[in-house]
Structure formats: C-alpha cells, structure tokens
PDB file of N, CA and C in Angstrom:
ATOM      1  N   MET A   1      15.990  16.436   7.241  1.00  0.00           N
ATOM      2  CA  MET A   1      15.189  16.426   5.866  1.00  0.00           C
ATOM      3  C   MET A   1      13.829  15.902   6.315  1.00  0.00           C
ATOM      4  N   ASN A   2      13.015  16.077   5.502  1.00  0.00           N
ATOM      5  CA  ASN A   2      11.420  15.817   5.877  1.00  0.00           C
ATOM      6  C   ASN A   2      11.074  15.038   4.527  1.00  0.00           C
ATOM      7  N   LEU A   3      10.548  13.864   4.770  1.00  0.00           N
ATOM      8  CA  LEU A   3       9.975  12.979   3.734  1.00  0.00           C
ATOM      9  C   LEU A   3       8.519  12.926   3.846  1.00  0.00           C
ATOM     10  N   GLN A   4       7.825  13.014   2.749  1.00  0.00           N
ATOM     11  CA  GLN A   4       6.297  12.764   2.703  1.00  0.00           C
ATOM     12  C   GLN A   4       6.068  11.775   1.783  1.00  0.00           C
ATOM     13  N   VAL A   5       5.358  10.672   2.159  1.00  0.00           N
ATOM     14  CA  VAL A   5       5.063   9.422   1.513  1.00  0.00           C
ATOM     15  C   VAL A   5       3.597   9.692   0.961  1.00  0.00           C
ATOM     16  N   LYS A   6       3.573   9.849  -0.367  1.00  0.00           N
ATOM     17  CA  LYS A   6       1.834  10.092  -0.808  1.00  0.00           C
ATOM     18  C   LYS A   6       1.167   8.944  -0.679  1.00  0.00           C
ATOM     19  N   LYS A   7      -0.172   8.928  -0.343  1.00  0.00           N
ATOM     20  CA  LYS A   7      -1.008   7.807  -0.161  1.00  0.00           C
ATOM     21  C   LYS A   7      -0.939   6.835  -1.167  1.00  0.00           C
ATOM     22  N   GLU A   8      -0.642   7.062  -2.524  1.00  0.00           N
ATOM     23  CA  GLU A   8      -0.659   6.050  -3.386  1.00  0.00           C
ATOM     24  C   GLU A   8       0.785   5.113  -3.434  1.00  0.00           C
ATOM     25  N   ALA A   9       1.666   5.790  -2.713  1.00  0.00           N
ATOM     26  CA  ALA A   9       2.966   5.150  -2.481  1.00  0.00           C
ATOM     27  C   ALA A   9       3.122   4.088  -1.380  1.00  0.00           C
ATOM     28  N   ARG A  10       2.269   4.636  -0.408  1.00  0.00           N
ATOM     29  CA  ARG A  10       2.338   3.914   1.066  1.00  0.00           C
ATOM     30  C   ARG A  10       2.157   2.258   0.988  1.00  0.00           C
ATOM     31  N   GLN A  11       1.123   1.869   0.336  1.00  0.00           N
ATOM     32  CA  GLN A  11       0.989   0.493   0.135  1.00  0.00           C
ATOM     33  C   GLN A  11       1.888  -0.102  -0.755  1.00  0.00           C
ATOM     34  N   VAL A  12       2.334   0.334  -1.685  1.00  0.00           N
ATOM     35  CA  VAL A  12       3.325  -0.303  -2.454  1.00  0.00           C
ATOM     36  C   VAL A  12       4.659  -0.472  -1.828  1.00  0.00           C
ATOM     37  N   ILE A  13       4.953   0.484  -1.005  1.00  0.00           N
ATOM     38  CA  ILE A  13       6.157   0.277  -0.137  1.00  0.00           C
ATOM     39  C   ILE A  13       5.930  -0.724   0.820  1.00  0.00           C
ATOM     40  N   LEU A  14       4.886  -0.533   1.563  1.00  0.00           N
ATOM     41  CA  LEU A  14       4.637  -1.699   2.456  1.00  0.00           C
ATOM     42  C   LEU A  14       4.485  -3.028   1.984  1.00  0.00           C
ATOM     43  N   ASP A  15       3.798  -3.202   0.916  1.00  0.00           N
ATOM     44  CA  ASP A  15       3.924  -4.569   0.357  1.00  0.00           C
ATOM     45  C   ASP A  15       5.060  -5.057  -0.185  1.00  0.00           C
ATOM     46  N   SER A  16       6.140  -4.307  -0.516  1.00  0.00           N
ATOM     47  CA  SER A  16       7.291  -4.542  -1.092  1.00  0.00           C
ATOM     48  C   SER A  16       8.228  -4.971  -0.142  1.00  0.00           C
ATOM     49  N   LEU A  17       8.244  -4.362   1.108  1.00  0.00           N
ATOM     50  CA  LEU A  17       9.265  -4.846   2.212  1.00  0.00           C
ATOM     51  C   LEU A  17       9.200  -5.779   3.040  1.00  0.00           C
ATOM     52  N   ALA A  18      10.273  -6.745   3.240  1.00  0.00           N
ATOM     53  CA  ALA A  18      10.163  -7.695   4.316  1.00  0.00           C
ATOM     54  C   ALA A  18      10.062  -7.240   5.846  1.00  0.00           C
ATOM     55  N   VAL A  19       8.928  -7.228   6.241  1.00  0.00           N
ATOM     56  CA  VAL A  19       8.788  -6.500   7.591  1.00  0.00           C
ATOM     57  C   VAL A  19       8.500  -7.571   8.669  1.00  0.00           C
ATOM     58  N   THR A  20       9.075  -7.660   9.530  1.00  0.00           N
ATOM     59  CA  THR A  20       8.755  -8.229  10.852  1.00  0.00           C
ATOM     60  C   THR A  20       8.809  -7.203  12.088  1.00  0.00           C
ATOM     61  N   GLY A  21       8.163  -6.030  11.909  1.00  0.00           N
ATOM     62  CA  GLY A  21       8.202  -4.945  12.675  1.00  0.00           C
ATOM     63  C   GLY A  21       8.667  -3.550  11.972  1.00  0.00           C
ATOM     64  N   GLU A  22       9.486  -2.856  12.643  1.00  0.00           N
ATOM     65  CA  GLU A  22       9.933  -1.515  12.146  1.00  0.00           C
ATOM     66  C   GLU A  22      10.734  -1.873  10.960  1.00  0.00           C
ATOM     67  N   ALA A  23      10.490  -1.556   9.784  1.00  0.00           N
ATOM     68  CA  ALA A  23      11.460  -1.603   8.567  1.00  0.00           C
ATOM     69  C   ALA A  23      12.298  -0.383   8.416  1.00  0.00           C
ATOM     70  N   ILE A  24      13.514  -0.663   8.076  1.00  0.00           N
ATOM     71  CA  ILE A  24      14.437   0.605   7.690  1.00  0.00           C
ATOM     72  C   ILE A  24      14.779   0.507   6.390  1.00  0.00           C
ATOM     73  N   VAL A  25      14.663   1.817   5.901  1.00  0.00           N
ATOM     74  CA  VAL A  25      14.771   1.987   4.295  1.00  0.00           C
ATOM     75  C   VAL A  25      15.678   3.111   3.979  1.00  0.00           C
ATOM     76  N   GLU A  26      16.879   2.770   3.421  1.00  0.00           N
ATOM     77  CA  GLU A  26      17.833   3.715   2.994  1.00  0.00           C
ATOM     78  C   GLU A  26      17.456   4.669   1.719  1.00  0.00           C
ATOM     79  N   ILE A  27      17.531   5.808   1.658  1.00  0.00           N
ATOM     80  CA  ILE A  27      17.427   6.417   0.351  1.00  0.00           C
ATOM     81  C   ILE A  27      18.731   6.689   0.049  1.00  0.00           C
ATOM     82  N   GLU A  28      19.234   5.839  -0.929  1.00  0.00           N
ATOM     83  CA  GLU A  28      20.392   5.413  -1.350  1.00  0.00           C
ATOM     84  C   GLU A  28      20.877   6.469  -2.716  1.00  0.00           C
ATOM     85  N   HIS A  29      22.162   7.150  -2.709  1.00  0.00           N
ATOM     86  CA  HIS A  29      22.395   7.704  -3.805  1.00  0.00           C
ATOM     87  C   HIS A  29      23.514   6.846  -4.664  1.00  0.00           C
ATOM     88  N   ASP A  30      22.892   5.971  -5.623  1.00  0.00           N
ATOM     89  CA  ASP A  30      23.721   4.970  -6.271  1.00  0.00           C
ATOM     90  C   ASP A  30      24.443   5.473  -7.366  1.00  0.00           C
ATOM     91  N   THR A  31      25.718   5.324  -7.211  1.00  0.00           N
ATOM     92  CA  THR A  31      26.752   5.971  -8.254  1.00  0.00           C
ATOM     93  C   THR A  31      27.523   4.738  -9.232  1.00  0.00           C
ATOM     94  N   ASP A  32      26.972   3.760  -8.884  1.00  0.00           N
ATOM     95  CA  ASP A  32      27.523   2.489  -9.831  1.00  0.00           C
ATOM     96  C   ASP A  32      27.327   2.468 -11.210  1.00  0.00           C
ATOM     97  N   GLY A  33      28.469   2.663 -12.044  1.00  0.00           N
ATOM     98  CA  GLY A  33      28.353   2.821 -13.501  1.00  0.00           C
ATOM     99  C   GLY A  33      27.868   4.199 -13.880  1.00  0.00           C
ATOM    100  N   CYS A  34      27.816   5.125 -13.107  1.00  0.00           N
ATOM    101  CA  CYS A  34      27.502   6.416 -13.657  1.00  0.00           C
ATOM    102  C   CYS A  34      28.676   7.382 -13.890  1.00  0.00           C
ATOM    103  N   GLY A  35      30.027   6.890 -13.433  1.00  0.00           N
ATOM    104  CA  GLY A  35      31.110   7.603 -13.784  1.00  0.00           C
ATOM    105  C   GLY A  35      31.606   8.751 -12.758  1.00  0.00           C
ATOM    106  N   CYS A  36      30.454   9.336 -12.113  1.00  0.00           N
ATOM    107  CA  CYS A  36      30.734  10.679 -11.336  1.00  0.00           C
ATOM    108  C   CYS A  36      29.696  10.640 -10.361  1.00  0.00           C
ATOM    109  N   VAL A  37      30.226  10.991  -8.969  1.00  0.00           N
ATOM    110  CA  VAL A  37      29.204  10.977  -7.902  1.00  0.00           C
ATOM    111  C   VAL A  37      27.901  11.825  -7.998  1.00  0.00           C
ATOM    112  N   VAL A  38      28.116  12.979  -8.925  1.00  0.00           N
ATOM    113  CA  VAL A  38      27.133  13.920  -9.150  1.00  0.00           C
ATOM    114  C   VAL A  38      25.967  13.368 -10.074  1.00  0.00           C
ATOM    115  N   SER A  39      26.272  12.253 -10.878  1.00  0.00           N
ATOM    116  CA  SER A  39      25.396  11.713 -11.664  1.00  0.00           C
ATOM    117  C   SER A  39      24.628  10.381 -11.089  1.00  0.00           C
ATOM    118  N   GLY A  40      24.650  10.435  -9.715  1.00  0.00           N
ATOM    119  CA  GLY A  40      24.091   9.098  -9.081  1.00  0.00           C
ATOM    120  C   GLY A  40      22.462   9.189  -9.385  1.00  0.00           C
ATOM    121  N   VAL A  41      21.843   8.046  -9.027  1.00  0.00           N
ATOM    122  CA  VAL A  41      20.686   7.860  -9.071  1.00  0.00           C
ATOM    123  C   VAL A  41      20.031   7.286  -7.682  1.00  0.00           C
ATOM    124  N   ALA A  42      18.942   7.922  -7.294  1.00  0.00           N
ATOM    125  CA  ALA A  42      18.198   7.457  -5.978  1.00  0.00           C
ATOM    126  C   ALA A  42      17.443   6.242  -6.198  1.00  0.00           C
ATOM    127  N   ARG A  43      17.770   5.485  -5.214  1.00  0.00           N
ATOM    128  CA  ARG A  43      16.981   4.159  -5.092  1.00  0.00           C
ATOM    129  C   ARG A  43      16.599   4.039  -3.712  1.00  0.00           C
ATOM    130  N   LEU A  44      15.635   3.179  -3.371  1.00  0.00           N
ATOM    131  CA  LEU A  44      15.430   2.822  -1.838  1.00  0.00           C
ATOM    132  C   LEU A  44      15.805   1.457  -1.821  1.00  0.00           C
ATOM    133  N   VAL A  45      16.742   1.300  -0.436  1.00  0.00           N
ATOM    134  CA  VAL A  45      17.012  -0.102  -0.166  1.00  0.00           C
ATOM    135  C   VAL A  45      16.906  -0.371   1.405  1.00  0.00           C
ATOM    136  N   GLN A  46      16.270  -1.581   1.543  1.00  0.00           N
ATOM    137  CA  GLN A  46      15.786  -1.977   2.889  1.00  0.00           C
ATOM    138  C   GLN A  46      17.124  -2.418   3.482  1.00  0.00           C
ATOM    139  N   LEU A  47      17.251  -2.035   4.958  1.00  0.00           N
ATOM    140  CA  LEU A  47      18.453  -2.488   5.583  1.00  0.00           C
ATOM    141  C   LEU A  47      17.962  -3.349   6.773  1.00  0.00           C
ATOM    142  N   VAL A  48      18.973  -4.114   7.314  1.00  0.00           N
ATOM    143  CA  VAL A  48      18.580  -4.775   8.394  1.00  0.00           C
ATOM    144  C   VAL A  48      18.681  -4.008   9.772  1.00  0.00           C
ATOM    145  N   GLU A  49      19.459  -2.905   9.785  1.00  0.00           N
ATOM    146  CA  GLU A  49      19.749  -2.341  10.733  1.00  0.00           C
ATOM    147  C   GLU A  49      20.228  -0.935  10.316  1.00  0.00           C
ATOM    148  N   LYS A  50      20.132   0.320  11.228  1.00  0.00           N
ATOM    149  CA  LYS A  50      20.625   1.539  10.699  1.00  0.00           C
ATOM    150  C   LYS A  50      21.916   1.674  10.889  1.00  0.00           C
ATOM    151  N   PRO A  51      22.916   2.070  10.008  1.00  0.00           N
ATOM    152  CA  PRO A  51      24.141   2.338  10.078  1.00  0.00           C
ATOM    153  C   PRO A  51      24.411   3.576  11.168  1.00  0.00           C
ATOM    154  N   GLU A  52      25.407   3.521  11.950  1.00  0.00           N
ATOM    155  CA  GLU A  52      25.636   4.510  12.941  1.00  0.00           C
ATOM    156  C   GLU A  52      25.568   5.888  12.625  1.00  0.00           C
ATOM    157  N   LYS A  53      26.296   6.168  11.350  1.00  0.00           N
ATOM    158  CA  LYS A  53      26.581   7.571  10.892  1.00  0.00           C
ATOM    159  C   LYS A  53      25.380   7.974  10.126  1.00  0.00           C
ATOM    160  N   TYR A  54      24.213   7.285   9.916  1.00  0.00           N
ATOM    161  CA  TYR A  54      23.350   7.698   9.150  1.00  0.00           C
ATOM    162  C   TYR A  54      22.258   8.572   9.718  1.00  0.00           C
ATOM    163  N   GLU A  55      21.691   9.431   9.012  1.00  0.00           N
ATOM    164  CA  GLU A  55      20.621  10.258   9.791  1.00  0.00           C
ATOM    165  C   GLU A  55      19.125   9.777   9.479  1.00  0.00           C
ATOM    166  N   THR A  56      18.157  10.070  10.663  1.00  0.00           N
ATOM    167  CA  THR A  56      16.815   9.453  10.466  1.00  0.00           C
ATOM    168  C   THR A  56      16.342  10.626  10.004  1.00  0.00           C
ATOM    169  N   LEU A  57      15.499  10.443   8.925  1.00  0.00           N
ATOM    170  CA  LEU A  57      14.517  11.411   8.188  1.00  0.00           C
ATOM    171  C   LEU A  57      13.384  11.314   8.917  1.00  0.00           C
ATOM    172  N   THR A  58      12.674  12.718   9.037  1.00  0.00           N
ATOM    173  CA  THR A  58      11.478  12.937   9.414  1.00  0.00           C
ATOM    174  C   THR A  58      10.300  12.311   8.313  1.00  0.00           C
ATOM    175  N   SER A  59       9.647  11.395   8.782  1.00  0.00           N
ATOM    176  CA  SER A  59       8.702  10.826   7.655  1.00  0.00           C
ATOM    177  C   SER A  59       7.260  10.527   8.280  1.00  0.00           C
ATOM    178  N   ASP A  60       6.243  10.591   7.395  1.00  0.00           N
ATOM    179  CA  ASP A  60       4.931  10.599   7.816  1.00  0.00           C
ATOM    180  C   ASP A  60       4.377   9.108   7.574  1.00  0.00           C
ATOM    181  N   LEU A  61       5.356   8.116   7.145  1.00  0.00           N
ATOM    182  CA  LEU A  61       4.806   6.602   7.025  1.00  0.00           C
ATOM    183  C   LEU A  61       5.164   5.863   8.258  1.00  0.00           C
ATOM    184  N   GLU A  62       4.236   5.521   9.036  1.00  0.00           N
ATOM    185  CA  GLU A  62       4.385   4.655  10.172  1.00  0.00           C
ATOM    186  C   GLU A  62       4.761   3.217   9.915  1.00  0.00           C
ATOM    187  N   GLY A  63       5.734   2.713  10.685  1.00  0.00           N
ATOM    188  CA  GLY A  63       6.253   1.276  10.488  1.00  0.00           C
ATOM    189  C   GLY A  63       7.500   1.303   9.477  1.00  0.00           C
ATOM    190  N   VAL A  64       7.895   2.439   8.943  1.00  0.00           N
ATOM    191  CA  VAL A  64       9.251   2.600   8.187  1.00  0.00           C
ATOM    192  C   VAL A  64       9.864   3.510   8.739  1.00  0.00           C
ATOM    193  N   THR A  65      11.210   3.467   8.910  1.00  0.00           N
ATOM    194  CA  THR A  65      12.225   4.516   9.393  1.00  0.00           C
ATOM    195  C   THR A  65      12.981   4.569   8.057  1.00  0.00           C
ATOM    196  N   PHE A  66      13.064   5.875   7.592  1.00  0.00           N
ATOM    197  CA  PHE A  66      14.001   6.176   6.297  1.00  0.00           C
ATOM    198  C   PHE A  66      15.347   6.930   6.884  1.00  0.00           C
ATOM    199  N   VAL A  67      16.230   6.300   6.263  1.00  0.00           N
ATOM    200  CA  VAL A  67      17.545   6.901   6.693  1.00  0.00           C
ATOM    201  C   VAL A  67      18.438   7.330   5.399  1.00  0.00           C
ATOM    202  N   MET A  68      19.552   8.117   5.688  1.00  0.00           N
ATOM    203  CA  MET A  68      20.330   8.493   4.584  1.00  0.00           C
ATOM    204  C   MET A  68      21.747   8.903   4.993  1.00  0.00           C
ATOM    205  N   ASP A  69      22.695   8.492   4.295  1.00  0.00           N
ATOM    206  CA  ASP A  69      24.221   8.501   4.527  1.00  0.00           C
ATOM    207  C   ASP A  69      24.065  10.174   4.491  1.00  0.00           C
ATOM    208  N   PRO A  70      24.804  11.010   5.515  1.00  0.00           N
ATOM    209  CA  PRO A  70      24.759  12.454   5.588  1.00  0.00           C
ATOM    210  C   PRO A  70      25.723  13.183   4.417  1.00  0.00           C
ATOM    211  N   GLN A  71      26.493  12.044   3.983  1.00  0.00           N
ATOM    212  CA  GLN A  71      27.547  12.760   2.905  1.00  0.00           C
ATOM    213  C   GLN A  71      26.811  12.964   1.489  1.00  0.00           C
ATOM    214  N   VAL A  72      25.508  12.108   1.376  1.00  0.00           N
ATOM    215  CA  VAL A  72      24.835  12.159   0.172  1.00  0.00           C
ATOM    216  C   VAL A  72      23.623  13.233   0.195  1.00  0.00           C
ATOM    217  N   SER A  73      23.522  13.729   1.516  1.00  0.00           N
ATOM    218  CA  SER A  73      22.246  14.510   1.438  1.00  0.00           C
ATOM    219  C   SER A  73      22.281  15.880   0.548  1.00  0.00           C
ATOM    220  N   VAL A  74      23.413  16.311   0.288  1.00  0.00           N
ATOM    221  CA  VAL A  74      23.751  17.411  -0.437  1.00  0.00           C
ATOM    222  C   VAL A  74      22.969  17.286  -1.988  1.00  0.00           C
ATOM    223  N   PHE A  75      22.680  16.088  -2.103  1.00  0.00           N
ATOM    224  CA  PHE A  75      22.073  15.699  -3.754  1.00  0.00           C
ATOM    225  C   PHE A  75      20.436  15.886  -3.596  1.00  0.00           C
ATOM    226  N   PHE A  76      20.074  15.951  -2.448  1.00  0.00           N
ATOM    227  CA  PHE A  76      18.592  16.178  -2.153  1.00  0.00           C
ATOM    228  C   PHE A  76      18.043  17.497  -1.591  1.00  0.00           C
ATOM    229  N   ASP A  77      16.896  17.744  -1.651  1.00  0.00           N
ATOM    230  CA  ASP A  77      16.232  18.984  -1.115  1.00  0.00           C
ATOM    231  C   ASP A  77      15.949  18.731   0.139  1.00  0.00           C
ATOM    232  N   THR A  78      15.552  19.562   1.039  1.00  0.00           N
ATOM    233  CA  THR A  78      15.352  19.326   2.491  1.00  0.00           C
ATOM    234  C   THR A  78      14.096  18.865   2.661  1.00  0.00           C
ATOM    235  N   ASP A  79      13.090  18.938   1.633  1.00  0.00           N
ATOM    236  CA  ASP A  79      11.633  18.316   1.573  1.00  0.00           C
ATOM    237  C   ASP A  79      11.726  17.657   0.159  1.00  0.00           C
ATOM    238  N   ILE A  80      11.372  16.150   0.506  1.00  0.00           N
ATOM    239  CA  ILE A  80      11.197  15.263  -0.443  1.00  0.00           C
ATOM    240  C   ILE A  80      10.027  14.456  -0.310  1.00  0.00           C
ATOM    241  N   ILE A  81       9.521  13.723  -1.605  1.00  0.00           N
ATOM    242  CA  ILE A  81       8.103  13.029  -1.493  1.00  0.00           C
ATOM    243  C   ILE A  81       8.451  11.996  -2.430  1.00  0.00           C
ATOM    244  N   ILE A  82       8.084  10.859  -1.737  1.00  0.00           N
ATOM    245  CA  ILE A  82       7.925   9.599  -2.531  1.00  0.00           C
ATOM    246  C   ILE A  82       6.148   9.532  -3.191  1.00  0.00           C
ATOM    247  N   ASP A  83       5.987   9.321  -4.254  1.00  0.00           N
ATOM    248  CA  ASP A  83       4.706   9.275  -4.897  1.00  0.00           C
ATOM    249  C   ASP A  83       4.733   7.781  -5.811  1.00  0.00           C
ATOM    250  N   HIS A  84       3.610   7.724  -6.250  1.00  0.00           N
ATOM    251  CA  HIS A  84       3.324   6.326  -7.119  1.00  0.00           C
ATOM    252  C   HIS A  84       2.424   6.888  -8.130  1.00  0.00           C
ATOM    253  N   GLN A  85       2.786   6.897  -9.571  1.00  0.00           N
ATOM    254  CA  GLN A  85       2.201   7.207 -10.512  1.00  0.00           C
ATOM    255  C   GLN A  85       2.676   6.382 -11.739  1.00  0.00           C
ATOM    256  N   ASN A  86       1.409   6.101 -12.486  1.00  0.00           N
ATOM    257  CA  ASN A  86       1.870   5.336 -13.845  1.00  0.00           C
ATOM    258  C   ASN A  86       2.418   3.942 -13.529  1.00  0.00           C
ATOM    259  N   GLY A  87       1.874   3.311 -12.089  1.00  0.00           N
ATOM    260  CA  GLY A  87       2.685   2.114 -11.875  1.00  0.00           C
ATOM    261  C   GLY A  87       4.124   2.096 -11.436  1.00  0.00           C
ATOM    262  N   ARG A  88       4.723   3.283 -10.985  1.00  0.00           N
ATOM    263  CA  ARG A  88       5.944   3.210 -10.689  1.00  0.00           C
ATOM    264  C   ARG A  88       6.186   4.479  -9.474  1.00  0.00           C
ATOM    265  N   LEU A  89       7.028   3.902  -8.500  1.00  0.00           N
ATOM    266  CA  LEU A  89       7.422   4.781  -7.608  1.00  0.00           C
ATOM    267  C   LEU A  89       8.119   5.955  -8.115  1.00  0.00           C
ATOM    268  N   GLN A  90       7.832   7.232  -7.535  1.00  0.00           N
ATOM    269  CA  GLN A  90       8.719   8.475  -7.899  1.00  0.00           C
ATOM    270  C   GLN A  90       9.573   9.078  -6.813  1.00  0.00           C
ATOM    271  N   LEU A  91      10.666   9.735  -6.849  1.00  0.00           N
ATOM    272  CA  LEU A  91      11.149  10.525  -5.854  1.00  0.00           C
ATOM    273  C   LEU A  91      11.228  11.813  -6.536  1.00  0.00           C
ATOM    274  N   LYS A  92      10.643  12.739  -5.737  1.00  0.00           N
ATOM    275  CA  LYS A  92      10.585  14.260  -6.022  1.00  0.00           C
ATOM    276  C   LYS A  92      10.630  14.978  -5.003  1.00  0.00           C
ATOM    277  N   SER A  93      10.953  16.488  -5.374  1.00  0.00           N
ATOM    278  CA  SER A  93      10.941  17.515  -4.533  1.00  0.00           C
ATOM    279  C   SER A  93       9.783  18.249  -4.913  1.00  0.00           C
ATOM    280  N   PRO A  94       9.528  19.533  -3.927  1.00  0.00           N
ATOM    281  CA  PRO A  94       8.718  20.605  -4.739  1.00  0.00           C
ATOM    282  C   PRO A  94       9.139  21.249  -5.992  1.00  0.00           C
ATOM    283  N   ASN A  95      10.492  21.022  -6.116  1.00  0.00           N
ATOM    284  CA  ASN A  95      11.243  22.013  -7.230  1.00  0.00           C
ATOM    285  C   ASN A  95      11.604  20.973  -8.392  1.00  0.00           C
ATOM    286  N   GLU A  96      11.569  19.633  -8.059  1.00  0.00           N
ATOM    287  CA  GLU A  96      12.277  18.867  -9.251  1.00  0.00           C
ATOM    288  C   GLU A  96      11.817  17.410  -9.136  1.00  0.00           C
ATOM    289  N   MET A  97      12.082  16.741 -10.290  1.00  0.00           N
ATOM    290  CA  MET A  97      11.664  15.305 -10.210  1.00  0.00           C
ATOM    291  C   MET A  97      13.224  14.517 -10.139  1.00  0.00           C
ATOM    292  N   LEU A  98      13.381  13.999  -8.960  1.00  0.00           N
ATOM    293  CA  LEU A  98      14.679  13.246  -8.494  1.00  0.00           C
ATOM    294  C   LEU A  98      14.940  11.932  -9.296  1.00  0.00           C
ATOM    295  N   ASN A  99      13.850  11.185  -9.326  1.00  0.00           N
ATOM    296  CA  ASN A  99      13.859   9.871  -9.924  1.00  0.00           C
ATOM    297  C   ASN A  99      12.433   9.342 -10.400  1.00  0.00           C
ATOM    298  N   PRO A 100      12.301   9.345 -11.621  1.00  0.00           N
ATOM    299  CA  PRO A 100      10.576   8.959 -12.034  1.00  0.00           C
ATOM    300  C   PRO A 100      10.476   7.782 -11.930  1.00  0.00           C
ATOM    301  N   ARG A 101      11.682   6.856 -11.748  1.00  0.00           N
ATOM    302  CA  ARG A 101      11.583   5.414 -11.814  1.00  0.00           C
ATOM    303  C   ARG A 101      11.984   4.750 -10.830  1.00  0.00           C
ATOM    304  N   LEU A 102      11.593   5.129  -9.519  1.00  0.00           N
ATOM    305  CA  LEU A 102      12.463   4.755  -8.274  1.00  0.00           C
ATOM    306  C   LEU A 102      12.380   3.253  -7.977  1.00  0.00           C
ATOM    307  N   LYS A 103      13.460   2.815  -7.710  1.00  0.00           N
ATOM    308  CA  LYS A 103      13.620   1.202  -7.474  1.00  0.00           C
ATOM    309  C   LYS A 103      13.691   1.236  -5.965  1.00  0.00           C
ATOM    310  N   LEU A 104      12.762  -0.045  -5.530  1.00  0.00           N
ATOM    311  CA  LEU A 104      12.857  -0.370  -4.062  1.00  0.00           C
ATOM    312  C   LEU A 104      13.489  -1.693  -4.151  1.00  0.00           C
ATOM    313  N   VAL A 105      14.647  -1.907  -3.157  1.00  0.00           N
ATOM    314  CA  VAL A 105      15.297  -3.167  -3.098  1.00  0.00           C
ATOM    315  C   VAL A 105      14.891  -3.753  -1.766  1.00  0.00           C
ATOM    316  N   PRO A 106      14.080  -4.643  -1.645  1.00  0.00           N
ATOM    317  CA  PRO A 106      13.761  -5.104  -0.416  1.00  0.00           C
ATOM    318  C   PRO A 106      14.682  -6.336   0.120  1.00  0.00           C
ATOM    319  N   LEU A 107      14.800  -6.590   1.321  1.00  0.00           N
ATOM    320  CA  LEU A 107      15.832  -7.474   1.859  1.00  0.00           C
ATOM    321  C   LEU A 107      16.009  -8.882   0.992  1.00  0.00           C
ATOM    322  N   SER A 108      14.767  -9.226   0.654  1.00  0.00           N
ATOM    323  CA  SER A 108      14.748 -10.691   0.035  1.00  0.00           C
ATOM    324  C   SER A 108      15.352 -10.527  -1.353  1.00  0.00           C
ATOM    325  N   ALA A 109      15.797  -9.556  -1.935  1.00  0.00           N
ATOM    326  CA  ALA A 109      16.607  -9.296  -3.396  1.00  0.00           C
ATOM    327  C   ALA A 109      17.837  -9.547  -3.282  1.00  0.00           C
TER     328      ALA A 109
END
C-alpha cells in the first residue's frame, strides 16, 4: 500500500507527534461504537513500536513510519493520501474520501 502525505499535512503531523527519532503511526480502522466492522472510521494513532504482524506502508514522509494491521487493509485502496484542508486532516484515495475529519492520537494523549 502506498501513502502520499500532502505538503499541507506534513507539518501538522510532525508537530502533533511525540518524536524522539523515527515515529511510528498506525492507520487504524476504529470500530468502537460503530456496530459493525464495515462501518469503521480511519484514524491515525502513534505507537511506541511496530506490532510484529503489521505491514509497513510505503510513504513519502521522512521521519514517520506508517503501519497498518493487514486484516483491515481491505477497507482501504492501494493508494491513499493524507491531506490537510479547512483546518483538518483528511484521509482519501484517488477514488473516494475515506475520512474528512481524520483524528491523530499522539503518544501523549
């Protein structure tokens, strides 16, 4: 899976993360309170370390390693984009908007 981080989103992400070197960020498919796994919502969650079974995504943002549980990759296109518009992070693909209000959960949260 390929992840492009738009210029507008780069600094927002880097400023939000608790970084002491390389940061690890999971693109999580959060299903809490959704009632069904298909109704999940994507969010970004900073991790202390990469879980062994997780896949590393190809990304153009230096200093951040993005990972994903392979069991939820079915909910995402092979090319995804993190953008920043109207004061909010957004997760989208060339074909659709995945989350127009993408939440980033840093370690300190």
